[in-house]
């Protein structure tokens, strides 16, 4: 959803989850969760392992369809979109970063970051030039032609952030982005993410169980047993 943003897009939340329910077999991963992600904010979703954080992220990012409830993006319900429109939206408006392993091992670091642009139709040379700029912003320099496996964990995560942001998304979904890093590398990743998100006005949904990581957020929603924990505002 590019030009012609709706009225809601500028006045309401960027993403709104209402009464989300998602069940896996007998496990109620989400038991009626309502959360807003406002344009440009960094929202931390915290809570113990198994509390439903990743499931919530997947529903908001349009990766998993909830069993009940709705997700609205810029005023428009995702559930009404056919699969191909949803994947187009994910490509144009959303970026994702997971804990590890999402860079393609066979491609160079530079081509990994250029890939979303090339998939969207940008010519290879221009895509690679823009990818290089983003890698530089994330402090990954001189490693463009290496494979991801040759980077440190922190460098690989910063390259993954560059890839998530290179297309100019409205929202980035980061699921435990520092979960596999030591604390220094984690701090560098979070500093880079928070700075670039604020510079570009990108909203970030940041899933973490680490209070130090959550401290980078503007707001926190705590999950407990598939629900938003009482006493923490959403
Ligand atoms: P968190 O990210 O907070 O650790 P999750 O959202 O991953 O929590 O999981 C919530 C609950 O749902 C857990 O009990 C988990 O085992 C279960 N769950 C999540 N995804 C699946 C799946 N694809 N298949 C079966 N169970 C799942
Ligand atoms: Mg998780």
XYZ file of C-alpha atoms and ligand atoms in Angstrom:
262
model
C 0.000 0.000 0.000
C 2.028 2.896 -1.252
C 0.519 6.238 -2.253
C -2.970 7.318 -1.313
C -2.738 6.387 2.338
C -6.106 6.384 4.037
C -7.173 8.886 6.651
C -6.681 6.174 9.249
C -3.121 5.735 8.095
C -2.168 9.152 9.360
C -4.409 9.376 12.418
C -4.836 5.814 13.685
C -2.255 3.180 14.508
C -0.155 1.760 11.688
C -1.076 -1.770 12.750
C -3.874 -2.773 15.050
C -4.443 -6.288 16.362
C -7.867 -6.909 17.906
C -8.819 -9.971 19.956
C -6.352 -12.274 18.209
C -6.787 -15.980 18.850
C -4.363 -18.588 17.522
C -4.371 -22.221 18.573
C -1.851 -24.919 17.727
C -3.436 -28.246 18.595
C -4.297 -27.868 22.255
C -1.947 -24.926 22.776
C -3.624 -21.553 22.882
C -0.708 -19.448 21.650
C -2.895 -16.295 21.593
C -6.041 -15.998 23.692
C -7.538 -12.676 22.603
C -4.696 -10.201 22.172
C -5.194 -6.559 21.215
C -2.161 -4.395 20.490
C -1.485 -1.253 18.466
C 1.740 -0.415 16.681
C 1.848 3.316 15.992
C 3.677 4.811 13.032
C 7.327 5.390 13.828
C 7.331 3.940 17.334
C 9.475 1.174 18.748
C 7.229 -1.216 20.667
C 8.762 -3.973 22.763
C 6.779 -7.182 23.207
C 8.197 -8.954 26.227
C 7.288 -12.007 28.263
C 8.520 -15.469 29.141
C 9.342 -18.094 26.552
C 6.125 -19.636 25.229
C 3.955 -16.642 26.136
C 2.967 -16.030 22.506
C 5.342 -13.235 21.475
C 6.466 -14.770 18.183
C 2.946 -15.830 17.272
C 1.761 -12.265 17.806
C 4.605 -10.946 15.637
C 3.790 -13.452 12.884
C 0.114 -12.434 12.914
C 0.923 -8.717 12.784
C 3.415 -9.259 9.965
C 0.845 -11.182 7.931
C 2.931 -14.356 8.065
C 0.387 -16.330 10.107
C -3.358 -15.871 9.816
C -5.084 -15.850 13.223
C -8.004 -18.209 13.897
C -10.076 -15.278 15.141
C -9.713 -11.551 15.585
C -8.359 -9.036 13.119
C -5.177 -7.299 12.074
C -5.624 -3.915 10.448
C -2.802 -2.226 8.537
C -3.204 1.497 7.783
C -6.907 1.092 8.363
C -7.295 -1.949 6.124
C -7.971 -5.473 7.432
C -5.329 -8.013 6.384
C -7.804 -10.902 6.554
C -9.559 -9.579 3.469
C -6.413 -9.716 1.354
C -5.732 -12.663 -0.927
C -2.385 -14.385 -0.404
C -0.628 -12.663 -3.328
C -1.638 -9.196 -2.088
C -0.501 -10.091 1.388
C 2.908 -11.202 0.153
C 3.206 -8.050 -1.931
C 2.416 -5.990 1.162
C 5.003 -7.891 3.187
C 7.570 -7.159 0.484
C 6.811 -3.454 0.070
C 5.801 -2.295 3.531
C 7.294 -4.744 6.042
C 10.780 -5.886 6.951
C 11.628 -8.832 9.188
C 14.634 -9.811 11.273
C 14.790 -13.068 13.165
C 17.189 -14.401 15.753
C 19.625 -15.858 13.238
C 20.087 -17.646 9.988
C 17.951 -15.583 7.678
C 20.706 -14.419 5.345
C 21.078 -16.633 2.299
C 24.413 -18.445 2.740
C 25.204 -18.775 -0.983
C 24.862 -15.057 -1.719
C 27.397 -12.398 -0.823
C 26.515 -10.034 1.996
C 25.926 -7.265 -0.530
C 23.608 -9.378 -2.685
C 21.677 -10.476 0.399
C 20.914 -6.857 1.196
C 20.239 -5.993 -2.465
C 17.857 -8.931 -2.902
C 14.612 -7.282 -1.695
C 15.218 -4.406 -4.109
C 15.965 -6.748 -7.001
C 12.828 -8.767 -6.224
C 10.888 -5.510 -6.398
C 12.318 -4.810 -9.854
C 15.262 -2.508 -9.133
C 18.164 -3.026 -11.523
C 21.031 -5.014 -10.045
C 23.623 -2.217 -10.155
C 21.352 0.272 -8.428
C 20.157 -2.313 -5.910
C 23.749 -3.156 -5.027
C 24.666 0.513 -4.677
C 21.788 1.164 -2.291
C 22.547 -2.039 -0.395
C 26.119 -0.810 0.061
C 24.878 2.443 1.565
C 22.692 0.566 4.036
C 25.523 -1.743 5.021
C 27.632 1.313 5.667
C 24.927 2.845 7.851
C 24.950 -0.347 9.890
C 28.716 -0.369 10.205
C 29.297 -3.376 7.959
C 32.046 -2.152 5.664
C 34.677 -3.999 3.691
C 32.711 -7.232 4.013
C 30.328 -6.765 1.119
C 31.755 -9.581 -0.974
C 32.015 -12.118 1.858
C 29.432 -14.840 2.473
C 27.266 -14.461 5.596
C 29.063 -17.403 7.218
C 32.281 -15.388 7.244
C 30.775 -12.584 9.342
C 30.592 -12.408 13.113
C 27.129 -12.908 14.605
C 26.769 -9.194 15.253
C 27.850 -8.246 11.739
C 25.424 -10.778 10.262
C 22.560 -9.334 12.314
C 23.448 -5.805 11.272
C 23.481 -6.980 7.644
C 20.075 -8.595 8.260
C 18.824 -5.254 9.603
C 20.146 -3.522 6.494
C 18.231 -6.042 4.400
C 15.057 -5.471 6.430
C 15.283 -1.698 5.983
C 16.650 -1.356 2.443
C 13.205 -1.218 0.822
C 12.011 1.602 3.084
C 9.384 -0.400 4.993
C 6.780 1.230 7.229
C 7.248 -1.464 9.854
C 10.070 -3.781 10.868
C 9.371 -6.940 12.840
C 12.341 -8.085 14.887
C 12.034 -11.370 16.793
C 14.769 -11.651 19.431
C 17.228 -9.910 17.089
C 19.979 -10.032 19.704
C 19.086 -13.437 21.140
C 22.171 -15.150 19.723
C 24.639 -12.328 20.413
C 26.915 -11.399 23.288
C 25.915 -8.227 25.103
C 28.309 -5.877 23.278
C 27.239 -7.089 19.829
C 23.626 -6.958 21.007
C 24.022 -3.354 22.065
C 25.547 -2.439 18.701
C 22.668 -4.094 16.875
C 20.060 -2.357 19.025
C 21.749 1.034 18.775
C 21.869 0.705 14.984
C 18.261 -0.457 14.780
C 16.893 2.269 17.063
C 18.857 5.034 15.343
C 17.911 4.045 11.798
C 14.281 3.403 12.697
C 14.021 6.876 14.192
C 15.841 8.501 11.255
C 13.575 6.853 8.712
C 10.358 6.961 10.762
C 10.010 3.195 10.627
C 7.883 1.509 13.275
C 9.529 -1.455 14.993
C 7.848 -4.358 16.724
C 10.633 -5.715 18.880
C 10.139 -9.106 20.497
C 12.541 -9.744 23.338
C 12.740 -11.308 26.766
C 15.751 -9.128 27.634
C 14.960 -6.018 29.706
C 18.092 -4.259 28.420
C 16.866 -4.715 24.848
C 13.339 -3.604 25.756
C 14.845 -0.404 27.151
C 15.425 0.762 23.548
C 11.657 0.841 22.983
C 9.224 3.707 23.458
C 6.636 1.393 24.938
C 6.314 -2.146 26.213
C 3.566 -4.738 26.051
C 4.112 -7.747 28.279
C 2.651 -11.112 27.324
C 1.701 -13.874 29.715
C 0.187 -17.203 28.662
C -1.091 -15.954 25.312
C -2.562 -12.717 26.650
C -1.388 -9.194 27.369
C -0.401 -9.117 31.031
C -2.516 -6.824 33.155
C -0.923 -3.695 34.512
C 1.175 -3.022 31.415
C -0.444 -0.638 28.995
C -0.735 -1.526 25.336
P 7.269 -17.047 22.470
O 7.726 -16.418 21.204
O 6.797 -16.077 23.499
O 8.305 -17.973 23.040
P 5.453 -18.526 20.755
O 4.519 -17.572 20.165
O 6.565 -19.017 19.919
O 5.979 -17.938 22.149
O 4.651 -19.801 21.243
C 3.488 -19.755 22.058
C 3.001 -21.165 22.274
O 2.538 -21.691 21.035
C 4.070 -22.115 22.769
O 3.476 -23.038 23.649
C 4.531 -22.795 21.495
O 5.028 -24.075 21.767
C 3.268 -22.839 20.664
N 3.545 -22.772 19.225
C 4.010 -21.692 18.564
N 4.132 -21.954 17.242
C 3.746 -23.235 17.069
C 3.631 -24.102 15.927
N 3.952 -23.680 14.694
N 3.176 -25.348 16.133
C 2.839 -25.776 17.363
N 2.921 -25.022 18.476
C 3.365 -23.761 18.345
Mg 9.555 -16.549 20.216
